[in-house]
Short mmCIF file of C-alpha atoms and ligand atoms in Angstrom, two decimals:
data_model
loop_
_atom_site.label_atom_id
_atom_site.label_comp_id
_atom_site.label_asym_id
_atom_site.label_seq_id
_atom_site.Cartn_x
_atom_site.Cartn_y
_atom_site.Cartn_z
CA MET M 1 -124.42 107.36 -177.49
CA THR M 2 -121.68 109.66 -178.72
CA GLY M 3 -118.74 107.89 -180.31
CA SER M 4 -116.27 110.25 -178.72
CA ALA M 5 -117.53 109.51 -175.23
CA GLU M 6 -117.39 105.78 -175.84
CA GLY M 7 -113.86 105.95 -177.12
CA LYS M 8 -112.59 107.99 -174.22
CA VAL M 9 -113.99 106.33 -171.13
CA ALA M 10 -112.00 103.50 -169.59
CA PRO M 11 -113.30 100.16 -170.79
CA LEU M 12 -113.17 98.27 -167.49
CA SER M 13 -113.93 100.83 -164.88
CA TYR M 14 -115.24 104.33 -164.86
CA VAL M 15 -112.75 105.42 -162.21
CA LEU M 16 -110.10 107.11 -164.31
CA ASP M 17 -106.65 108.09 -163.10
CA ARG M 18 -106.06 111.69 -162.19
CA PRO M 19 -103.25 113.15 -164.34
CA ALA M 20 -99.68 112.32 -163.22
CA ASN M 21 -98.53 115.90 -163.81
CA ALA M 22 -101.47 117.44 -161.92
CA PRO M 23 -102.54 114.75 -159.45
CA LEU M 24 -104.95 117.01 -157.55
CA ASP M 25 -106.99 117.75 -160.67
CA PRO M 26 -109.74 115.55 -162.14
CA PRO M 27 -108.90 113.44 -165.20
CA PRO M 28 -108.93 115.91 -168.16
CA VAL M 29 -111.14 113.62 -170.25
CA TYR M 30 -114.13 114.58 -168.11
CA ALA M 31 -113.67 118.28 -168.82
CA GLU M 32 -113.49 117.48 -172.54
CA LEU M 33 -116.72 115.50 -172.28
CA ARG M 34 -118.36 118.32 -170.31
CA GLU M 35 -117.35 120.73 -173.04
CA GLU M 36 -118.80 118.52 -175.80
CA SER M 37 -122.00 117.53 -174.09
CA PRO M 38 -122.78 118.03 -170.38
CA ILE M 39 -124.90 114.87 -170.28
CA THR M 40 -123.60 112.09 -172.46
CA ARG M 41 -123.77 108.30 -172.57
CA VAL M 42 -120.60 106.38 -171.91
CA SER M 43 -119.60 102.78 -172.31
CA ILE M 44 -118.26 100.86 -169.30
CA TRP M 45 -117.60 97.25 -168.45
CA GLU M 46 -116.73 96.43 -172.06
CA GLY M 47 -119.98 97.88 -173.27
CA ARG M 48 -122.22 95.86 -170.97
CA LEU M 49 -123.42 99.07 -169.37
CA SER M 50 -123.94 102.43 -171.02
CA PRO M 51 -124.93 104.88 -168.29
CA TRP M 52 -125.24 108.64 -168.61
CA LEU M 53 -122.36 110.79 -167.42
CA VAL M 54 -123.54 114.04 -165.83
CA THR M 55 -120.77 116.62 -165.60
CA HIS M 56 -122.38 120.00 -164.91
CA TRP M 57 -122.86 121.20 -161.34
CA ALA M 58 -126.55 122.11 -161.87
CA ASP M 59 -127.40 118.80 -163.56
CA ALA M 60 -125.46 116.79 -160.97
CA ARG M 61 -127.38 118.53 -158.21
CA ALA M 62 -130.66 117.96 -160.03
CA VAL M 63 -129.99 114.20 -160.27
CA LEU M 64 -128.85 113.89 -156.65
CA GLY M 65 -131.85 115.86 -155.39
CA SER M 66 -134.45 114.04 -157.47
CA PRO M 67 -136.74 111.28 -156.17
CA SER M 68 -136.76 109.85 -159.71
CA PHE M 69 -133.38 108.19 -159.04
CA SER M 70 -132.52 105.18 -156.92
CA SER M 71 -129.35 104.35 -154.95
CA ASP M 72 -130.18 100.63 -154.78
CA ILE M 73 -126.91 99.02 -155.85
CA ILE M 74 -128.54 95.91 -157.31
CA ARG M 75 -131.34 97.61 -159.25
CA PRO M 76 -130.93 96.70 -162.95
CA GLY M 77 -129.11 99.45 -164.81
CA MET M 78 -127.15 100.67 -161.76
CA PRO M 79 -123.55 101.38 -162.84
CA TYR M 80 -121.68 99.02 -160.55
CA TYR M 81 -118.09 99.28 -159.35
CA ARG M 82 -117.55 95.54 -159.28
CA GLU M 83 -119.14 92.65 -161.14
CA GLY M 84 -121.26 90.28 -159.09
CA THR M 85 -122.23 92.98 -156.57
CA ALA M 86 -124.78 91.60 -154.10
CA GLN M 87 -127.21 93.66 -152.03
CA ALA M 88 -125.63 95.24 -148.97
CA PRO M 89 -127.23 94.66 -145.56
CA ARG M 90 -129.70 97.42 -144.72
CA GLY M 91 -127.30 98.93 -142.16
CA PHE M 92 -125.19 100.03 -145.15
CA PHE M 93 -128.03 102.39 -145.94
CA GLY M 94 -126.12 104.42 -148.55
CA SER M 95 -126.87 101.55 -150.93
CA HIS M 96 -130.62 101.53 -150.20
CA ASP M 97 -133.61 103.69 -151.01
CA ASP M 98 -136.30 104.96 -148.68
CA PRO M 99 -138.04 103.72 -146.60
CA VAL M 100 -135.13 101.45 -145.53
CA HIS M 101 -132.59 104.25 -146.03
CA ALA M 102 -134.62 106.79 -144.03
CA MET M 103 -135.30 104.32 -141.23
CA MET M 104 -131.65 103.33 -140.83
CA ARG M 105 -130.31 106.87 -141.20
CA GLY M 106 -132.90 108.04 -138.68
CA THR M 107 -131.37 105.83 -135.98
CA LEU M 108 -128.15 107.86 -136.25
CA THR M 109 -129.09 111.47 -136.95
CA ARG M 110 -129.10 112.52 -133.29
CA ASN M 111 -125.47 111.43 -132.95
CA PHE M 112 -124.30 113.50 -135.91
CA MET M 113 -126.12 116.73 -135.11
CA ILE M 114 -123.88 119.80 -135.17
CA LYS M 115 -124.42 120.40 -131.45
CA ARG M 116 -123.28 116.88 -130.57
CA ILE M 117 -120.27 117.13 -132.88
CA ASN M 118 -119.33 120.55 -131.47
CA GLU M 119 -119.08 118.93 -128.05
CA MET M 120 -116.34 116.73 -129.53
CA ARG M 121 -114.20 119.67 -130.64
CA PRO M 122 -112.05 119.95 -127.47
CA GLY M 123 -111.30 116.21 -127.65
CA ILE M 124 -110.35 116.49 -131.34
CA ALA M 125 -108.07 119.44 -130.55
CA ARG M 126 -106.41 117.43 -127.75
CA LEU M 127 -105.80 114.43 -130.02
CA THR M 128 -104.43 116.73 -132.74
CA ASP M 129 -102.00 118.23 -130.27
CA GLU M 130 -100.91 114.83 -128.95
CA LEU M 131 -100.34 113.32 -132.39
CA LEU M 132 -98.42 116.35 -133.65
CA THR M 133 -96.26 116.33 -130.52
CA GLU M 134 -95.51 112.63 -131.01
CA MET M 135 -94.78 113.08 -134.71
CA THR M 136 -92.45 116.03 -134.22
CA GLY M 137 -90.62 114.08 -131.52
CA LEU M 138 -89.43 111.71 -134.26
CA ASN M 139 -86.54 112.35 -136.57
CA GLY M 140 -87.94 113.44 -139.93
CA PRO M 141 -88.77 112.63 -142.63
CA VAL M 142 -91.76 110.70 -141.33
CA ASP M 143 -94.89 109.38 -143.00
CA PHE M 144 -97.62 111.94 -142.31
CA VAL M 145 -100.34 109.38 -143.19
CA GLN M 146 -99.12 106.82 -140.66
CA HIS M 147 -98.35 109.31 -137.91
CA PHE M 148 -101.08 111.87 -138.30
CA SER M 149 -103.68 112.01 -141.05
CA LEU M 150 -104.94 108.42 -140.60
CA PRO M 151 -104.74 107.98 -136.79
CA LEU M 152 -106.52 111.26 -136.06
CA PRO M 153 -109.88 110.47 -137.75
CA SER M 154 -109.49 106.82 -136.77
CA LEU M 155 -109.19 107.73 -133.08
CA VAL M 156 -112.10 110.18 -133.36
CA ILE M 157 -114.51 107.75 -135.03
CA CYS M 158 -113.53 104.98 -132.58
CA GLU M 159 -114.30 107.28 -129.68
CA LEU M 160 -117.61 108.40 -131.16
CA LEU M 161 -118.72 104.84 -131.83
CA GLY M 162 -117.26 103.40 -128.64
CA VAL M 163 -114.95 101.02 -130.50
CA PRO M 164 -111.54 100.20 -128.93
CA TYR M 165 -108.78 101.86 -130.96
CA GLU M 166 -106.39 98.95 -130.29
CA LYS M 167 -108.03 97.15 -133.21
CA HIS M 168 -107.18 99.99 -135.59
CA ALA M 169 -104.92 97.94 -137.89
CA PHE M 170 -107.89 95.63 -138.53
CA PHE M 171 -110.37 98.49 -139.24
CA GLN M 172 -107.97 100.39 -141.41
CA GLU M 173 -107.24 97.31 -143.50
CA GLN M 174 -110.95 96.46 -143.98
CA SER M 175 -111.71 100.11 -144.87
CA ARG M 176 -108.91 100.09 -147.42
CA ILE M 177 -110.34 96.92 -149.02
CA LEU M 178 -113.84 98.41 -149.08
CA VAL M 179 -112.79 101.55 -151.00
CA GLY M 180 -110.46 99.77 -153.44
CA TYR M 181 -112.16 99.76 -156.80
CA LYS M 182 -110.16 96.73 -157.89
CA THR M 183 -111.52 94.81 -154.88
CA THR M 184 -113.65 91.89 -156.11
CA ALA M 185 -117.28 91.58 -155.04
CA GLU M 186 -116.30 88.57 -152.86
CA ASP M 187 -113.47 90.38 -151.08
CA HIS M 188 -115.71 93.40 -150.63
CA ALA M 189 -118.44 91.32 -149.00
CA ARG M 190 -115.82 89.54 -146.85
CA ALA M 191 -114.38 92.82 -145.53
CA ARG M 192 -117.86 94.14 -144.77
CA GLN M 193 -118.78 90.95 -142.93
CA ALA M 194 -115.50 90.92 -140.98
CA LEU M 195 -116.16 94.42 -139.70
CA ALA M 196 -119.79 93.62 -138.88
CA ALA M 197 -118.86 90.38 -137.08
CA TYR M 198 -116.47 92.27 -134.84
CA LEU M 199 -119.10 94.94 -134.20
CA LEU M 200 -121.72 92.32 -133.33
CA GLN M 201 -119.57 91.07 -130.43
CA LEU M 202 -119.13 94.63 -129.30
CA VAL M 203 -122.89 95.32 -129.35
CA ARG M 204 -123.38 92.40 -126.98
CA ALA M 205 -120.62 93.62 -124.68
CA LYS M 206 -122.11 97.14 -124.64
CA ARG M 207 -125.39 95.75 -123.37
CA ASP M 208 -123.67 94.77 -120.13
CA THR M 209 -121.61 97.94 -119.84
CA PRO M 210 -123.13 100.73 -121.94
CA GLY M 211 -121.14 103.90 -122.56
CA ASP M 212 -121.91 107.36 -123.91
CA ASP M 213 -121.32 106.29 -127.48
CA VAL M 214 -123.15 105.55 -130.73
CA ILE M 215 -123.01 101.74 -130.47
CA SER M 216 -124.50 101.84 -126.96
CA SER M 217 -127.27 104.17 -128.13
CA LEU M 218 -128.00 101.88 -131.11
CA ALA M 219 -127.96 98.82 -128.83
CA ALA M 220 -130.67 100.52 -126.75
CA GLN M 221 -132.73 101.05 -129.92
CA ALA M 222 -132.29 97.35 -130.69
CA ASP M 223 -133.60 96.53 -127.22
CA SER M 224 -136.78 98.44 -127.96
CA GLY M 225 -137.23 96.48 -131.19
CA VAL M 226 -136.64 99.35 -133.65
CA ILE M 227 -133.69 97.57 -135.25
CA SER M 228 -131.93 94.23 -134.79
CA ASP M 229 -128.49 93.55 -133.30
CA GLN M 230 -127.29 92.71 -136.79
CA ASP M 231 -128.49 96.15 -137.99
CA VAL M 232 -126.50 97.79 -135.18
CA ALA M 233 -123.40 95.85 -136.20
CA ASP M 234 -123.85 96.77 -139.87
CA LEU M 235 -124.51 100.43 -139.07
CA GLY M 236 -121.38 100.50 -136.92
CA ALA M 237 -119.33 98.83 -139.66
CA PHE M 238 -120.61 101.33 -142.25
CA LEU M 239 -119.70 104.31 -140.04
CA LEU M 240 -116.33 102.90 -139.09
CA PHE M 241 -115.45 102.49 -142.74
CA ALA M 242 -116.94 105.86 -143.82
CA GLY M 243 -115.14 107.64 -140.99
CA HIS M 244 -111.73 106.25 -141.89
CA GLU M 245 -110.97 106.58 -145.57
CA THR M 246 -112.59 109.96 -146.12
CA THR M 247 -111.34 112.49 -143.58
CA ALA M 248 -107.88 110.90 -143.47
CA ASN M 249 -107.41 111.42 -147.19
CA MET M 250 -108.87 114.90 -147.03
CA ILE M 251 -106.37 115.92 -144.30
CA ALA M 252 -103.38 114.62 -146.27
CA LEU M 253 -104.48 116.08 -149.61
CA SER M 254 -105.40 119.45 -148.06
CA THR M 255 -101.92 119.60 -146.53
CA ILE M 256 -100.28 118.92 -149.91
CA THR M 257 -102.56 121.46 -151.60
CA LEU M 258 -101.71 124.20 -149.11
CA LEU M 259 -98.00 123.45 -149.39
CA GLN M 260 -98.39 123.87 -153.14
CA HIS M 261 -100.18 127.21 -152.63
CA PRO M 262 -98.15 128.76 -149.78
CA ASP M 263 -99.65 132.20 -150.43
CA GLN M 264 -103.01 130.76 -149.32
CA ILE M 265 -101.85 129.21 -146.03
CA PRO M 266 -102.97 132.36 -144.11
CA GLY M 267 -106.51 131.39 -145.19
CA VAL M 268 -106.45 128.54 -142.67
CA LEU M 269 -104.82 130.60 -139.93
CA GLY M 270 -107.54 133.25 -139.52
CA GLY M 271 -110.68 133.28 -137.37
CA PRO M 272 -113.15 130.38 -137.23
CA ASP M 273 -115.37 131.72 -140.05
CA GLN M 274 -112.42 132.21 -142.36
CA VAL M 275 -111.09 128.73 -141.61
CA ALA M 276 -114.53 127.18 -142.13
CA HIS M 277 -114.78 128.90 -145.49
CA ALA M 278 -111.30 127.75 -146.50
CA VAL M 279 -112.21 124.15 -145.65
CA GLU M 280 -115.24 124.33 -147.99
CA GLU M 281 -113.02 125.45 -150.85
CA LEU M 282 -110.56 122.62 -150.16
CA LEU M 283 -113.48 120.16 -150.17
CA ARG M 284 -114.62 121.55 -153.54
CA TYR M 285 -111.16 121.69 -155.07
CA LEU M 286 -110.16 118.17 -154.03
CA SER M 287 -113.54 116.37 -154.22
CA ILE M 288 -111.98 113.18 -152.88
CA VAL M 289 -114.94 110.87 -153.57
CA HIS M 290 -113.71 110.54 -157.12
CA GLY M 291 -115.25 107.18 -157.96
CA GLY M 292 -118.33 109.09 -159.04
CA LEU M 293 -121.67 108.81 -157.32
CA ARG M 294 -124.10 106.58 -159.14
CA ARG M 295 -127.85 106.31 -159.51
CA VAL M 296 -130.44 104.59 -161.67
CA ALA M 297 -133.66 106.23 -162.91
CA VAL M 298 -136.86 104.70 -161.53
CA GLU M 299 -139.05 106.62 -163.99
CA ASP M 300 -138.51 108.70 -167.11
CA VAL M 301 -137.08 112.05 -166.09
CA THR M 302 -135.67 115.05 -167.96
CA ILE M 303 -132.43 116.55 -166.65
CA GLY M 304 -130.71 119.45 -168.43
CA GLY M 305 -132.94 118.91 -171.47
CA VAL M 306 -132.02 115.20 -171.78
CA THR M 307 -134.59 112.50 -171.10
CA ILE M 308 -133.26 109.67 -168.98
CA ARG M 309 -135.50 106.63 -169.18
CA ALA M 310 -136.53 104.38 -166.31
CA GLY M 311 -133.84 101.74 -165.77
CA GLU M 312 -130.99 103.84 -167.19
CA GLY M 313 -127.95 104.40 -164.99
CA VAL M 314 -126.21 107.68 -164.23
CA ILE M 315 -122.66 108.41 -163.09
CA ILE M 316 -122.08 111.74 -161.37
CA PRO M 317 -118.33 112.48 -161.16
CA ILE M 318 -118.51 115.11 -158.46
CA HIS M 319 -114.87 116.16 -158.86
CA ILE M 320 -115.69 117.47 -162.33
CA ALA M 321 -119.09 118.94 -161.37
CA ASN M 322 -117.24 120.83 -158.63
CA ARG M 323 -114.92 122.28 -161.28
CA ASP M 324 -117.79 123.41 -163.54
CA PRO M 325 -116.80 126.87 -164.88
CA GLU M 326 -120.46 127.76 -165.43
CA PHE M 327 -121.00 127.69 -161.68
CA PHE M 328 -117.56 128.29 -160.13
CA THR M 329 -115.53 131.16 -161.62
CA ALA M 330 -111.96 130.08 -162.49
CA ALA M 331 -113.08 126.67 -161.24
CA ASP M 332 -109.67 125.01 -161.59
CA ASP M 333 -108.04 127.56 -159.29
CA LEU M 334 -107.84 127.17 -155.53
CA ASP M 335 -109.33 130.31 -153.98
CA LEU M 336 -109.91 130.00 -150.24
CA GLU M 337 -112.08 133.13 -150.36
CA ARG M 338 -114.36 131.89 -153.15
CA ALA M 339 -117.84 133.25 -152.39
CA ASN M 340 -119.90 130.19 -153.40
CA ALA M 341 -117.44 127.47 -152.28
CA ARG M 342 -119.94 126.05 -149.79
CA GLN M 343 -122.26 125.05 -152.60
CA HIS M 344 -119.88 122.28 -153.65
CA LEU M 345 -121.15 118.73 -154.00
CA ALA M 346 -118.21 117.08 -152.24
CA PHE M 347 -120.57 115.66 -149.59
CA GLY M 348 -123.19 114.79 -152.22
CA TYR M 349 -126.63 116.37 -152.22
CA GLY M 350 -130.21 115.31 -151.45
CA ILE M 351 -131.33 112.54 -149.12
CA HIS M 352 -128.01 110.67 -149.27
CA GLN M 353 -125.91 113.75 -148.47
CA CYS M 354 -123.05 112.78 -146.17
CA LEU M 355 -124.24 112.08 -142.65
CA GLY M 356 -120.72 112.56 -141.27
CA GLN M 357 -120.17 116.03 -142.72
CA PRO M 358 -120.40 117.93 -139.41
CA LEU M 359 -117.70 115.62 -138.04
CA ALA M 360 -115.49 115.84 -141.14
CA ARG M 361 -115.81 119.63 -141.10
CA ALA M 362 -114.97 119.86 -137.39
CA GLU M 363 -111.88 117.69 -137.86
CA LEU M 364 -110.61 119.66 -140.86
CA GLN M 365 -111.33 123.03 -139.21
CA ILE M 366 -109.32 122.01 -136.14
CA VAL M 367 -106.51 120.10 -137.76
CA LEU M 368 -105.48 122.32 -140.69
CA PRO M 369 -104.81 125.52 -138.69
CA GLU M 370 -102.95 123.52 -136.06
CA ILE M 371 -100.67 121.83 -138.60
CA PHE M 372 -99.62 125.12 -140.18
CA ARG M 373 -99.39 127.00 -136.88
CA ARG M 374 -97.20 124.32 -135.29
CA LEU M 375 -95.13 123.48 -138.36
CA PRO M 376 -94.48 126.68 -140.34
CA ASP M 377 -91.57 124.97 -142.14
CA LEU M 378 -93.49 121.83 -143.06
CA LYS M 379 -92.38 120.33 -146.39
CA VAL M 380 -93.15 117.28 -148.47
CA ALA M 381 -89.85 115.41 -148.28
CA VAL M 382 -89.96 113.85 -151.77
CA PRO M 383 -90.64 115.27 -155.24
CA MET M 384 -94.36 115.33 -156.14
CA GLU M 385 -93.90 112.60 -158.79
CA GLU M 386 -92.74 110.18 -156.08
CA ILE M 387 -95.90 110.50 -154.00
CA ALA M 388 -98.13 107.41 -154.33
CA PHE M 389 -101.63 108.74 -155.00
CA LYS M 390 -104.63 106.45 -154.50
CA GLN M 391 -105.60 106.07 -158.13
CA ASP M 392 -106.97 102.62 -157.27
CA SER M 393 -109.48 103.78 -154.71
CA VAL M 394 -113.02 105.12 -154.91
CA VAL M 395 -111.86 107.74 -152.38
CA TYR M 396 -108.79 109.64 -153.59
CA GLY M 397 -105.83 110.29 -151.34
CA VAL M 398 -102.23 109.28 -150.77
CA HIS M 399 -100.87 105.95 -149.57
CA GLU M 400 -97.90 107.66 -147.90
CA LEU M 401 -96.71 111.21 -147.48
CA PRO M 402 -93.11 111.69 -146.30
CA VAL M 403 -92.77 115.08 -144.60
CA SER M 404 -90.13 117.04 -142.74
CA TRP M 405 -90.41 120.33 -140.84
C1 HEM P 1 -114.14 114.77 -145.94
C2 HEM P 1 -114.75 113.69 -145.58
C3 HEM P 1 -115.95 113.09 -146.26
C4 HEM P 1 -116.39 113.20 -147.56
C5 HEM P 1 -115.78 114.00 -148.70
C6 HEM P 1 -117.60 112.41 -147.66
C7 HEM P 1 -118.37 112.28 -148.81
C8 HEM P 1 -119.58 111.64 -148.89
C9 HEM P 1 -120.44 111.62 -150.05
C10 HEM P 1 -120.11 112.27 -151.40
C11 HEM P 1 -121.57 110.92 -149.74
C12 HEM P 1 -122.80 110.72 -150.62
C13 HEM P 1 -122.86 109.40 -151.33
C14 HEM P 1 -124.02 109.31 -152.30
O1 HEM P 1 -124.81 110.23 -152.47
O2 HEM P 1 -124.14 108.26 -152.94
C15 HEM P 1 -121.41 110.48 -148.36
C16 HEM P 1 -122.33 109.72 -147.69
C17 HEM P 1 -122.15 109.26 -146.41
N1 HEM P 1 -121.10 109.56 -145.55
FE1 HEM P 1 -119.54 110.77 -145.97
N2 HEM P 1 -117.86 111.83 -146.44
C18 HEM P 1 -116.89 112.23 -145.56
C19 HEM P 1 -116.78 111.88 -144.22
C20 HEM P 1 -117.65 111.06 -143.56
C21 HEM P 1 -117.53 110.67 -142.17
C22 HEM P 1 -116.44 111.16 -141.23
C23 HEM P 1 -118.57 109.83 -141.92
C24 HEM P 1 -118.98 109.11 -140.65
C25 HEM P 1 -118.50 109.20 -139.54
C26 HEM P 1 -119.35 109.70 -143.12
C27 HEM P 1 -120.51 108.96 -143.24
C28 HEM P 1 -121.31 108.92 -144.36
C29 HEM P 1 -122.55 108.15 -144.42
C30 HEM P 1 -123.14 107.30 -143.32
C31 HEM P 1 -123.07 108.37 -145.71
C32 HEM P 1 -124.36 107.76 -146.30
C33 HEM P 1 -125.48 108.77 -146.22
C34 HEM P 1 -126.79 108.31 -146.82
O3 HEM P 1 -126.78 107.48 -147.73
O4 HEM P 1 -127.84 108.80 -146.35
N3 HEM P 1 -118.76 110.45 -144.10
N4 HEM P 1 -120.21 110.93 -147.87
#
């Protein structure tokens, strides 16, 4: 273990604050560590765990793509976010390995295929238009998070799942608890169960009156014995949570980023291919899942010339891997025309790669052009240092964003 790494990494949690003077950049300590040694051991939880930190793009991809690593959150050696973490139900398949992971994910893949998501595009465009019309009908400044960036993905995921949006305050609150890295293991489990309990009632109601939605299609799979009703409820809870805190934060942070780089706004106003490319660069640049992905080796494996032994944990801070200058030229710069932007790891890589990425991409590709087309004079209504960034969350974002136009 290198002394420098031990001294630099936060003692209680490995989620470090992004710098106050450059809140869209990763914490500088990671770049220093990457410079010293791309794969290094760090000390977390007051030294009770000493996982490897993997900071290079190529090594991060190698770990995420390797069957020698497990995602099982209670496997000994797994770098945990919270002490006392218990196993998640199998419907929260991101925390499980195959075959459970593959079986659970397989029940959903049809619903997240690009073709299916593309059919949702007109509906997403309509909701975008409605929300922007409502927001601009108010007297500014208004909170962009409350009026736009959170309700849009929340409405979309509710519609996809077949969950009534009226309960949004409840979902949004549980999702916020689930991504908080200061949330205790007990509160985390409670929020997960609260969501699943609500979903379980809904599964039963959908049996009587099925709709063209994911919960109804899962309920039908439960009827044929593939999965249980509890699995359906847990899968629904997992998606509801994953669909809320991610895209919402990405919309708000992308908006701030573009306002900070006004010369690049035309990059989101061009044709569909140009916009799609710009979105990939924003995903790379912002890398909102900044808690760091985590794995534990199930067998001895050599990554980047370093042997990681069975039972040793690994943290993969994807925000820093996505700023690796060996792979991305001028990696700290936003360049919406960057040729290899799409090779970012913002959605992860390998078997756990984000299931919702076609949906997140569709939302961002629709929303960002519309915001800047409709609101050419959009401004953040407070100085940058007054914006409350989500330093306390596994998924980075803003708590509020006052804007005027
Ligand atoms: C910009 C938005 C999003 C980002 C940056 C993002 C990022 C990620 C990342 C990094 C992972 C991999 C975790 C790991 O390897 O341990 C992941 C997994 C996952 N995401 Fe997303 N996500 C986004 C939006 C969504 C949405 C909208 C949904 C659902 C509607 C979703 C559902 C999931 C699911 C179910 C998994 C688990 C996949 C598995 O373990 O096989 N995500 N996401």
